Short mmCIF file of C-alpha atoms in Angstrom, two decimals:
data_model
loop_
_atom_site.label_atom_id
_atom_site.label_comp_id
_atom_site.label_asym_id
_atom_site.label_seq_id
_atom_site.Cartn_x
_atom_site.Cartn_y
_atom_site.Cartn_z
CA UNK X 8 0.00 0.00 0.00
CA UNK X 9 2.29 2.43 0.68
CA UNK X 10 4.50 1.38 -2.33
CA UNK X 11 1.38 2.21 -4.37
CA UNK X 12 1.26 5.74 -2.61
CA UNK X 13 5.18 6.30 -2.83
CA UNK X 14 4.82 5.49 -7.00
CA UNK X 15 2.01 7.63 -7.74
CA UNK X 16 3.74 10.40 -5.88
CA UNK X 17 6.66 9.67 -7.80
CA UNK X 18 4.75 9.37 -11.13
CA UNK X 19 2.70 12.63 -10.17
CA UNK X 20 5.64 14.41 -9.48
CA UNK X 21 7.48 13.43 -12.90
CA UNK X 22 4.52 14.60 -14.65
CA UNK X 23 4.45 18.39 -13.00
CA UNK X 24 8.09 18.38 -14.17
CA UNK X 25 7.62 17.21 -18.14
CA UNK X 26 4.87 19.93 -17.94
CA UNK X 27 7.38 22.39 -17.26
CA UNK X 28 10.03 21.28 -19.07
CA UNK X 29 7.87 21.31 -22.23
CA UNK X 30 6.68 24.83 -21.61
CA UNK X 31 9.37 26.43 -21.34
CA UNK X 32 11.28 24.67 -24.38
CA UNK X 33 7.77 25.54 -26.23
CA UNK X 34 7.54 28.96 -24.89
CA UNK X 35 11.50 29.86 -25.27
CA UNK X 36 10.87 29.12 -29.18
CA UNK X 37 7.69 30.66 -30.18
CA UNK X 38 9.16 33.92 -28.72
CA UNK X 39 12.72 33.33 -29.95
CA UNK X 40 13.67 36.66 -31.80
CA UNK X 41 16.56 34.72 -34.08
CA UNK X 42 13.02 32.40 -35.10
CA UNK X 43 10.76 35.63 -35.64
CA UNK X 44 13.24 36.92 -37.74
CA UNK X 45 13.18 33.84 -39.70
CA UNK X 46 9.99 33.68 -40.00
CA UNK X 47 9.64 37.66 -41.52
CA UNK X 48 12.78 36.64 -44.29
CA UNK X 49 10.66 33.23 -45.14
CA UNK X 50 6.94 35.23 -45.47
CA UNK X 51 9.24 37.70 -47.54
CA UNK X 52 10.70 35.95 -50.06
CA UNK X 53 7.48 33.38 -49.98
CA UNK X 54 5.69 37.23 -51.54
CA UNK X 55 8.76 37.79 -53.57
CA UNK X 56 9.14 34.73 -55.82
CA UNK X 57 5.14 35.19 -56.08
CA UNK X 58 5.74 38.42 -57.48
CA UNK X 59 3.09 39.73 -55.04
CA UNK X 60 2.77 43.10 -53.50
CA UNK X 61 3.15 43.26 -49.79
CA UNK X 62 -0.40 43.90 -48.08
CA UNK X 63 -1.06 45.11 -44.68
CA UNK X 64 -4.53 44.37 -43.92
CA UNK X 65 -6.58 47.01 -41.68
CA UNK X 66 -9.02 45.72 -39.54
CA UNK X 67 -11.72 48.52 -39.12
CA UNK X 68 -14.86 48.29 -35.65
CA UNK X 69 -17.15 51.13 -36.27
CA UNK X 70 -18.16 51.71 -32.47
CA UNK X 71 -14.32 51.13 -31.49
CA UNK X 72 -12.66 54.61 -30.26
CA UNK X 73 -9.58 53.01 -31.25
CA UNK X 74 -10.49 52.30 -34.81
CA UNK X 75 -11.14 56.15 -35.16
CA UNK X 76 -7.99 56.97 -33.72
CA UNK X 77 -6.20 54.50 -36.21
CA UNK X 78 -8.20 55.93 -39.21
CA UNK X 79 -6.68 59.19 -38.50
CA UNK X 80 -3.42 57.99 -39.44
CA UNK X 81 -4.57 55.72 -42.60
CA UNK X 82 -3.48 57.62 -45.06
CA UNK X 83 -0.27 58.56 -44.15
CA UNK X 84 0.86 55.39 -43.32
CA UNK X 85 -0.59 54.47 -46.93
CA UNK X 86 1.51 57.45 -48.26
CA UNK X 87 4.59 56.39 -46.49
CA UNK X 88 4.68 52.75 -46.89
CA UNK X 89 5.16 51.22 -50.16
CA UNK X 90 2.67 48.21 -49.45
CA UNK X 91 -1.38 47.75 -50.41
CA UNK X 92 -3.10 48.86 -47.69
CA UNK X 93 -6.78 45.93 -47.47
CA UNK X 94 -9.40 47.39 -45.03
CA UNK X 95 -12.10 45.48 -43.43
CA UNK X 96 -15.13 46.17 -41.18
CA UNK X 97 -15.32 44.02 -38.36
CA UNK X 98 -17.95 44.06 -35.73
CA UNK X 99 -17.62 43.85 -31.63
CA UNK X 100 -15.86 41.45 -30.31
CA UNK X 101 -17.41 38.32 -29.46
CA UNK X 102 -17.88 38.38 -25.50
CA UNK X 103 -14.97 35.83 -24.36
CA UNK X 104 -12.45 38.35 -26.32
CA UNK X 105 -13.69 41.40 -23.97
CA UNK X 106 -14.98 40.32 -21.24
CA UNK X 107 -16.55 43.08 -18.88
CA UNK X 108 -17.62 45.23 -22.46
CA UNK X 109 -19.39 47.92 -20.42
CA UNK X 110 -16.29 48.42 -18.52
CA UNK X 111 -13.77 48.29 -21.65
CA UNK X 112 -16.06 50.52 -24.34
CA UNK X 113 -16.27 53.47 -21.39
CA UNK X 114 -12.73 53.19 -20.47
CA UNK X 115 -12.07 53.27 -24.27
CA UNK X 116 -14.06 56.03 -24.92
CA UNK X 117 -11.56 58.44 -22.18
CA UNK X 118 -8.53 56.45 -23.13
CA UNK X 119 -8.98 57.10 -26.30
CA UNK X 120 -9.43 60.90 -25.61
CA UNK X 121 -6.12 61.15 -23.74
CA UNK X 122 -4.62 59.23 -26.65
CA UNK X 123 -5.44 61.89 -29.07
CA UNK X 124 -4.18 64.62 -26.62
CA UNK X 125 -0.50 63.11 -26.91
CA UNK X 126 -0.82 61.76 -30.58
CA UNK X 127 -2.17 65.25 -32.38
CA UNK X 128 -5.23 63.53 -33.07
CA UNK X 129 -8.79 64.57 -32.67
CA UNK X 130 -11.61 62.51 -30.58
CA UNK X 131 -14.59 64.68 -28.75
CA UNK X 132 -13.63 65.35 -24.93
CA UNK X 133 -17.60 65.05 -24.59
CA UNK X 134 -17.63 61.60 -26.70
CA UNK X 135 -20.22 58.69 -25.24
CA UNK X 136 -20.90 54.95 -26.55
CA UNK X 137 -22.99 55.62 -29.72
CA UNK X 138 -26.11 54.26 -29.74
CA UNK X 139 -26.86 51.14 -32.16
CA UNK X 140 -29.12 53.50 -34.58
CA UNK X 141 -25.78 55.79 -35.09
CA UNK X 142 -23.68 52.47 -35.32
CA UNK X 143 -25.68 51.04 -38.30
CA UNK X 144 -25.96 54.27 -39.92
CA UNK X 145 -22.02 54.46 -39.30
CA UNK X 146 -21.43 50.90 -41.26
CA UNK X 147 -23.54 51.49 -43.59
CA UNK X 148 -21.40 54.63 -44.75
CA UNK X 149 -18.30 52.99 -44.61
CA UNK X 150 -19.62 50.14 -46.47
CA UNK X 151 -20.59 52.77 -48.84
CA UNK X 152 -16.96 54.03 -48.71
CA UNK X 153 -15.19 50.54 -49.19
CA UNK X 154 -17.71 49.81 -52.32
CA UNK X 155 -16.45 53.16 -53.86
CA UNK X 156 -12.94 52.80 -52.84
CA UNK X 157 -12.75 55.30 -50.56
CA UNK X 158 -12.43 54.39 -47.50
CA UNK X 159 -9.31 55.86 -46.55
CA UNK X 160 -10.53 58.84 -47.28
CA UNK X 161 -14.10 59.03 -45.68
CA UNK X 162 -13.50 56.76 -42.88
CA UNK X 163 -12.53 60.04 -40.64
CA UNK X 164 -15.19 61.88 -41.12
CA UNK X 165 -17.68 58.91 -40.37
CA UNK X 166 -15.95 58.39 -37.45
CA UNK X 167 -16.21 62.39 -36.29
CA UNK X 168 -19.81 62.36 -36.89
CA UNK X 169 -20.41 58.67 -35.18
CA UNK X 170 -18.59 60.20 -31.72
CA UNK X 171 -19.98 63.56 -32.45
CA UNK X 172 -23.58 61.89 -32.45
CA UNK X 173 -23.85 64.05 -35.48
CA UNK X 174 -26.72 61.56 -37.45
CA UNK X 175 -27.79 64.16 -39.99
CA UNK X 176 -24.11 64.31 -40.68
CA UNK X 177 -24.34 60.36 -40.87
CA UNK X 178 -27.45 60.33 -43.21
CA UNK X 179 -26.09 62.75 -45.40
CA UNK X 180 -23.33 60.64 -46.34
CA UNK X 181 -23.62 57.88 -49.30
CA UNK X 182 -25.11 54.80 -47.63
CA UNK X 183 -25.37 51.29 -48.28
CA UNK X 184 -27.97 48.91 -47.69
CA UNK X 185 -28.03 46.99 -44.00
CA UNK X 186 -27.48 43.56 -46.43
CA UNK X 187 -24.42 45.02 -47.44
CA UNK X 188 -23.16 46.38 -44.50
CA UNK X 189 -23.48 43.08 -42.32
CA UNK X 190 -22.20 41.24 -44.93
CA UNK X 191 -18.85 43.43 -45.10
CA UNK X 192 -18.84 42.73 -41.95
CA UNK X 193 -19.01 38.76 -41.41
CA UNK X 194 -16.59 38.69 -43.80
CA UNK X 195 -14.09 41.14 -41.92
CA UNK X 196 -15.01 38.86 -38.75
CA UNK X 197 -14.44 35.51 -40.66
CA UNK X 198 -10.97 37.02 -42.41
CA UNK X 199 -9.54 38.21 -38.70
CA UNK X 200 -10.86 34.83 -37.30
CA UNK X 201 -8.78 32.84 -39.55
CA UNK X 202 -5.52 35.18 -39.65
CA UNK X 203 -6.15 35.01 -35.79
CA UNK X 204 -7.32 37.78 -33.09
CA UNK X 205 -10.06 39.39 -31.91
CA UNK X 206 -10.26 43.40 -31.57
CA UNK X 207 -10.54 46.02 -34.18
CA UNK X 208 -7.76 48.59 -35.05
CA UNK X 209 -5.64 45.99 -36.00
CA UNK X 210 -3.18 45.44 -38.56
CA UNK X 211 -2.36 42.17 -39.58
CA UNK X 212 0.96 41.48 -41.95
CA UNK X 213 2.60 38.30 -42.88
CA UNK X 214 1.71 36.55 -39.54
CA UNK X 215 2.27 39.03 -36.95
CA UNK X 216 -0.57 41.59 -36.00
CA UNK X 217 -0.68 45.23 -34.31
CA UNK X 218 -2.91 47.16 -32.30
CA UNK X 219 -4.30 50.73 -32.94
CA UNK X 220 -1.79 54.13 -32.32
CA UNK X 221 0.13 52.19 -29.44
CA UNK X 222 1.52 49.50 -31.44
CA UNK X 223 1.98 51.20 -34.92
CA UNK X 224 5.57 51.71 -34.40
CA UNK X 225 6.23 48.27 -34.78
CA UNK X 226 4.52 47.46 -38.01
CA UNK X 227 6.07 50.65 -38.96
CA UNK X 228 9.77 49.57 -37.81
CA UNK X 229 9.93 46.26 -39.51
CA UNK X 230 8.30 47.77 -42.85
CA UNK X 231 11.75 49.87 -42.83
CA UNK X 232 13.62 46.98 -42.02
CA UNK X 233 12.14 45.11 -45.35
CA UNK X 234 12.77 48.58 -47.65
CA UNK X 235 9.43 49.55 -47.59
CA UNK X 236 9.40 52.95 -45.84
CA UNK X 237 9.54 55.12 -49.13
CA UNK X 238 10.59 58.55 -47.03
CA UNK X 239 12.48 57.21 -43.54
CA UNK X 240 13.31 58.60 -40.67
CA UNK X 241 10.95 58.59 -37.19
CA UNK X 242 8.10 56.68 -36.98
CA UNK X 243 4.45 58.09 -37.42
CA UNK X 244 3.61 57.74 -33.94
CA UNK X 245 6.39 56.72 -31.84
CA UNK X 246 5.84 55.15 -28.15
CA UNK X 247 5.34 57.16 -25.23
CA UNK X 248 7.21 56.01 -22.23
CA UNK X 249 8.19 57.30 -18.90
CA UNK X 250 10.86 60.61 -18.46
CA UNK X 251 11.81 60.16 -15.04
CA UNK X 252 12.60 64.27 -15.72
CA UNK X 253 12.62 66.82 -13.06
CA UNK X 254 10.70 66.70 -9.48
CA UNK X 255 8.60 69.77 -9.05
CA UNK X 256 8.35 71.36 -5.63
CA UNK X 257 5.68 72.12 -3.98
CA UNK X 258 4.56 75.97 -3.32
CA UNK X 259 3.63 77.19 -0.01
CA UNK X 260 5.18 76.20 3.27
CA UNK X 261 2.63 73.41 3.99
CA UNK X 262 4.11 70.25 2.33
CA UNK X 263 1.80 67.84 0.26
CA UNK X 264 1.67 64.02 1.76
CA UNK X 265 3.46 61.51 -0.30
CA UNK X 266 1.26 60.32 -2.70
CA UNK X 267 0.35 57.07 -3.47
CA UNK X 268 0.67 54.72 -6.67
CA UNK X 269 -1.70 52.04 -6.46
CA UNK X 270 -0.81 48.99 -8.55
CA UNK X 271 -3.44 46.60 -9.43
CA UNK X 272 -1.63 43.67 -10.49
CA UNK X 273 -1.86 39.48 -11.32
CA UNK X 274 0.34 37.05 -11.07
CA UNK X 275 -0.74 35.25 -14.19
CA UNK X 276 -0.79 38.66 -16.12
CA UNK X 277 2.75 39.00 -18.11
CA UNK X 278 2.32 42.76 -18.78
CA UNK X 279 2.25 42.84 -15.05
CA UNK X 280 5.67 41.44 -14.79
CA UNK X 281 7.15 43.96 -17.42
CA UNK X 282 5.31 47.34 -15.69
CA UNK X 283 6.88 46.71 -12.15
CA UNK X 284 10.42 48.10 -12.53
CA UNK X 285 9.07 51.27 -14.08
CA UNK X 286 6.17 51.38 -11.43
CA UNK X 287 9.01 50.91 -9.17
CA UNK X 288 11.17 53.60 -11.18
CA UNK X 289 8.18 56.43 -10.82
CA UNK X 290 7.88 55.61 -7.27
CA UNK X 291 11.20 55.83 -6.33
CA UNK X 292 12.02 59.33 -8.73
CA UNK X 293 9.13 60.98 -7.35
CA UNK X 294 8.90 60.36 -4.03
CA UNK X 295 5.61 57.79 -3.89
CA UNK X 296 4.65 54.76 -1.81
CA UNK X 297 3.97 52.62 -4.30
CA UNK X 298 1.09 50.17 -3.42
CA UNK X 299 0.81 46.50 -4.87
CA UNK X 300 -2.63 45.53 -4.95
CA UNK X 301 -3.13 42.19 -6.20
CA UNK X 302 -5.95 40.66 -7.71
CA UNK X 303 -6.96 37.09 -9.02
CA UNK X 304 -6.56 36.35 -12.76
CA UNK X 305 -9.52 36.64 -15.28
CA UNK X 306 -8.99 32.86 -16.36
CA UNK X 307 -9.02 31.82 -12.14
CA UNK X 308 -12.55 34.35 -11.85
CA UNK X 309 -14.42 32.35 -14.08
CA UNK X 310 -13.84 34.45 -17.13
CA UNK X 311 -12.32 32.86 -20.80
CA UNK X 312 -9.41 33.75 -22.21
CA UNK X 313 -9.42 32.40 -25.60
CA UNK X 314 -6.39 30.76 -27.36
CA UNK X 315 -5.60 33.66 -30.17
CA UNK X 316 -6.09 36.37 -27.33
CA UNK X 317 -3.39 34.27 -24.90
CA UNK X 318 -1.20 33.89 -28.13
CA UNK X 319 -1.25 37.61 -29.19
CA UNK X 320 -0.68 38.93 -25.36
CA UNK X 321 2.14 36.50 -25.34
CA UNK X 322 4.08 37.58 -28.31
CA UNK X 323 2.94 41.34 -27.81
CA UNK X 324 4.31 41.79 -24.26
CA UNK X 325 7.46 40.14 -26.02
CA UNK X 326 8.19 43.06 -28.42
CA UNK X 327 7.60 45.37 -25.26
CA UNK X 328 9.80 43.41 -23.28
CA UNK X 329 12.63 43.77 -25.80
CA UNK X 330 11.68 47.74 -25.80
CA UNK X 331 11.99 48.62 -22.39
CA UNK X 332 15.05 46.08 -22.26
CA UNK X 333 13.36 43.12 -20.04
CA UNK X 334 14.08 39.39 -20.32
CA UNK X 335 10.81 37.62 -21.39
CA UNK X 336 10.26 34.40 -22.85
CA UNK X 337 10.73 31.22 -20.90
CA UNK X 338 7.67 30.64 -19.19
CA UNK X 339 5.99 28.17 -16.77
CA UNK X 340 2.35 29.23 -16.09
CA UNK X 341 2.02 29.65 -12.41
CA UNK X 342 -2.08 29.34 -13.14
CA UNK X 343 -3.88 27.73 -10.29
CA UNK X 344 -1.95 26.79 -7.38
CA UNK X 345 1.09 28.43 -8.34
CA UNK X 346 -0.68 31.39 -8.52
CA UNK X 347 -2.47 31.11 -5.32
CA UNK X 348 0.25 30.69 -2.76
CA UNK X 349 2.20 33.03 -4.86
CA UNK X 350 -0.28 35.55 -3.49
CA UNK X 351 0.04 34.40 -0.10
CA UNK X 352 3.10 34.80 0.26
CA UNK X 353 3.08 38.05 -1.32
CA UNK X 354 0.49 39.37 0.85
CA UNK X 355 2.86 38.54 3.82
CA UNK X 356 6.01 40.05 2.23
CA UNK X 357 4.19 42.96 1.91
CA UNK X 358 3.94 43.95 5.33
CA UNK X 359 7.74 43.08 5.96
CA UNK X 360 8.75 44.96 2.82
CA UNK X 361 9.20 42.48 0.77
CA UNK X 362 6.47 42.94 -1.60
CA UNK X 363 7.75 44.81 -4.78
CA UNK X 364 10.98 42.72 -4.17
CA UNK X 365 8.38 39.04 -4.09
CA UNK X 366 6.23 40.48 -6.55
CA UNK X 367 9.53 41.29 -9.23
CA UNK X 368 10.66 37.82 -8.47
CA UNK X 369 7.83 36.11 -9.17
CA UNK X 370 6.85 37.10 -12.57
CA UNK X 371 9.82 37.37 -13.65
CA UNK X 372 10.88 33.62 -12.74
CA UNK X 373 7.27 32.82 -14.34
CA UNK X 374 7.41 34.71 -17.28
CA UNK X 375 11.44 34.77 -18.18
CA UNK X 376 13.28 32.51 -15.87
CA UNK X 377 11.01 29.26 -16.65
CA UNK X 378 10.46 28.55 -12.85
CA UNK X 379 7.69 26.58 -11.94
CA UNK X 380 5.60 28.71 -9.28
CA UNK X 381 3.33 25.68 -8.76
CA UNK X 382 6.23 23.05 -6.71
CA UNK X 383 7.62 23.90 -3.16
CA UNK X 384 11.10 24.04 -4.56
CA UNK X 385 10.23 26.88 -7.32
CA UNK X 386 8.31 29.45 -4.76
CA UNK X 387 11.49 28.72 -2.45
CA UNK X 388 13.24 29.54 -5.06
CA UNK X 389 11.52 32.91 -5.74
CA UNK X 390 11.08 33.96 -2.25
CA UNK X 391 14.90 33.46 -0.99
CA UNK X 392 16.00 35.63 -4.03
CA UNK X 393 13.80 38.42 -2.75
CA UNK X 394 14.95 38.28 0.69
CA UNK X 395 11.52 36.26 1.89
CA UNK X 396 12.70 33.68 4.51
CA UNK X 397 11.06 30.08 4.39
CA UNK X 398 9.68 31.27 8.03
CA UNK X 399 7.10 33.69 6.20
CA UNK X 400 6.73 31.28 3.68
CA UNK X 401 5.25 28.91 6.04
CA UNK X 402 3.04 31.29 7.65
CA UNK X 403 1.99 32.55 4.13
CA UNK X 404 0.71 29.16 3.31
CA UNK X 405 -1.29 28.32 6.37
CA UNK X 406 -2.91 31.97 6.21
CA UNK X 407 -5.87 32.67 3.82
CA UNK X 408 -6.78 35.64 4.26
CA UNK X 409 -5.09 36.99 0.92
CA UNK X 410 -7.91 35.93 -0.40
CA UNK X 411 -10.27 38.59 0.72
CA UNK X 412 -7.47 41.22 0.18
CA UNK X 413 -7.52 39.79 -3.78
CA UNK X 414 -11.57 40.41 -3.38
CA UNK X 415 -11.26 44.04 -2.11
CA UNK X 416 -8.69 44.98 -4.21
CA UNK X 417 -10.21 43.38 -7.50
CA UNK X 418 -13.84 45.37 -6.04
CA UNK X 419 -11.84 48.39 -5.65
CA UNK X 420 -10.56 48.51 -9.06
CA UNK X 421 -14.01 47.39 -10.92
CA UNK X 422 -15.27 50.46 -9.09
CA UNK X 423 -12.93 52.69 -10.67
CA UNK X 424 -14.41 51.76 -14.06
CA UNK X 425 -11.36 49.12 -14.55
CA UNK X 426 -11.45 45.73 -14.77
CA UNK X 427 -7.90 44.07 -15.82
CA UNK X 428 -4.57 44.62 -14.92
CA UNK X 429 -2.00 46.14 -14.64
CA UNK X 430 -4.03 49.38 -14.12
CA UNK X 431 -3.00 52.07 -11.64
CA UNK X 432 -4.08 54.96 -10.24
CA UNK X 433 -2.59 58.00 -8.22
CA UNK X 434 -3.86 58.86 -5.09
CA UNK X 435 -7.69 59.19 -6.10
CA UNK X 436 -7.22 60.20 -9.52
CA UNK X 437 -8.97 58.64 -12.49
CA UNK X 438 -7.47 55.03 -12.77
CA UNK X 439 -5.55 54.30 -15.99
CA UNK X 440 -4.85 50.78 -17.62
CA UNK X 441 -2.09 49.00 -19.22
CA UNK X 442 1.95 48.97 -19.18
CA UNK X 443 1.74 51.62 -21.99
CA UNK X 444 -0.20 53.95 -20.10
CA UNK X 445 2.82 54.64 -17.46
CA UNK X 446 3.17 57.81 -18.93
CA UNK X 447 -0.14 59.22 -18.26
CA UNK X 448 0.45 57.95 -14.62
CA UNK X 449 3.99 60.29 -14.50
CA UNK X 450 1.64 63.20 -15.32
CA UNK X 451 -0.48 62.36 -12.65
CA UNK X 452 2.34 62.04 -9.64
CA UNK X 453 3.76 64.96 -11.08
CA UNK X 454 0.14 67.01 -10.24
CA UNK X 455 -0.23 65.26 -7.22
CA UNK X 456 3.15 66.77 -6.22
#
């Protein structure tokens, strides 16, 4: 009997280890750069003994503020690049894609207003979620506009009179029939189905895609690198990142409190991992307490993440990686139990000062160090390196009430209008979300100081 026990334990055992060892091999190749490179020369000279053009294919969602952000800079990307430019309507999102839609289409809406601040771009300060009526009436046109070949050309003012709520502007414009307009847009959905992902304001070319404003740049970078920038030089719309520049000081004699940066974080959540050391970085420059606040991942809440939307988040938060100069790449999923008494522990190193330190060590040995979060040996592993001693470790485990810290936080950030992570928020400013938005968050410490 206790043979029995002693082999399945063994077997059980061997099994959790062959699970890792295959992800990371996997998960070290699919984002190998040398292999992604080789892939782009292949696709390349696939297109060149074809004869074919290159084509960039635009991926267009009427009630998407980031699809009228991206229209804006249509044609001059279509000026600059020497490559056929093949838009597509696509419509919403099916609900596993973008999960908590109320939440995403009103932070979109002010996102995508503070995008246009930065990017020279216009989107109403006073925009709302247009209605379905102005939707339809919006497809229809640019239906109209693909049929007539000009899309590139009307698709901003459709979009200024959709988030205007201008409909006699909208029923002005040529229209075509509802038939036509929901059948330009199945197909758009059935095309971006099978070239894989999800959202609108997308680019798609030869096998790697590219999302809205933020993500231009790269599309726009490895165009160049192929000879296909016809003028050169910067980027249309280059990536904003954090400046670390000068402190200001507070007037008057009375001295503000330090102000706070709350993190909302997850453990499963790789654009998590590649946000903390320039979290850590504001913090630090400007004075702030900076405030993990963990939550429990989407997949672990009960909501789907599909398999193109895990695949596109994986090889996205690679190319950031590599930008901001972070190792990324070897992975073991910590999901389930490794992420659970990750969090324990965490919320004990927390209140020993450990947190940032645990937090850092985690993801990163999940996400680039191919540690397996989910064995005794791994979390050792990740809590000696950031000074966590097996004592608290211990104590982490046997204590549960992270659990209704992961609760309040995740409550806390759904009531600021959020719903995934990383977002953050200063003090009680308005929250922002995402890695990319760290930017907006140095604008905010700098008016809280």
């Amino acid at each position: 009997m206790q043979l029995a026990k002693s082999g399945a334990q063994t077997a059980g055992t061997l099994r959790v280890m062959i699970k890792a060892f295959l992800m990371r091999t996997i998960t070290t190749l699919m984002t190998s750069p040398k292999l992604r490179q080789s892939a782009r020369q292949t696709r390349a000279m696939v297109r060149q003994l074809k004869g074919a053009r290159p084509v960039v294919h635009y991926f267009h969602e009427a009630a998407d503020p980031y699809s009228h952000l991206t229209a804006q800079a249509l044609e001059q990307f279509a000026a600059r690049y020497d490559v056929d430019l093949s838009c597509h309507l696509v419509p919403a999102p099916i609900e596993a894609a973008a999960p908590e839609r109320e939440k995403l289409a009103g932070w979109g809406v002010r996102d995508a207003a503070l995008l246009a601040s930065v990017n020279g771009l216009d989107f109403p300060t006073t925009a709302s979620l247009p209605s379905d009526e102005m939707t339809d009436l919006a497809n229809r046109a640019l239906t109209a506009a693909l049929e007539r070949g000009t899309f590139l050309a009307d698709a901003v003012k459709i979009g200024a009179a959709l988030w205007s709520n201008d409909s006699t502007a909208l029923s002005g414009l040529p229209l075509a029939t509802d038939e036509a307009s929901m059948a330009q847009q199945t197909k758009g959905q059935a095309l971006r189905l099978s070239l894989g992902h999800y959202l609108g304001a997308t680019f798609q070319f030869e096998g790697e895609w590219y999302w809205g404003i933020d993500r231009l740049h790269f599309l726009e970078s490895r165009l160049s690198q192929q000879g296909l920038d016809r003028i050169g030089g910067a980027p249309l719309y280059p990536a904003h990142e954090i400046a670390l520049g000068p402190v200001p000081k507070a007037k008057g004699k009375t001295a503000k409190p330090q102000p706070v940066l709350h993190a909302f974080i997850s453990f499963r959540s790789p654009y998590s991992y590649i946000c903390l050391p320039r979290a850590k970085a504001l913090a630090d420059h400007y004075g702030a307490e900076l405030r993990l606040r963990f939550i429990m991942p989407m997949v672990m809440r009960g909501l789907p993440v599909p398999r193109a939307k895990q695949y596109y988040i994986t090889m996205d938060t690679k190319r950031e990686a590599e930008r901001v100069g972070l190792r990324y790449g070897t992975m073991v999923d910590p999901v389930g139990l490794g992420v659970e008494r990750g969090l324990a522990v965490l919320h004990h190193a927390i209140t020993e000062g450990h947190g940032y330190d645990f937090a850092l060590s985690f993801t990163q040995g999940a996400f680039a160090d191919g540690i397996d979060a989910t064995t005794a040996a791994g979390l050792a592993q990740m809590a000696k390196r950031a000074g966590v001693s097996d004592a608290t470790v211990k104590a982490a485990l046997a204590d549960e009430s992270w659990r209704t810290m992961a609760e309040a936080n995740r409550e806390e950030m759904f009531a600021g209008g959020l719903w995934g992570v990383p977002s953050f928020r200063v003090n009680d400013a308005e929250p922002r979300w995402g890695q990319d938005r760290l930017w907006a968050i140095e604008q905010d410490l700098i008016a809280a100081l």
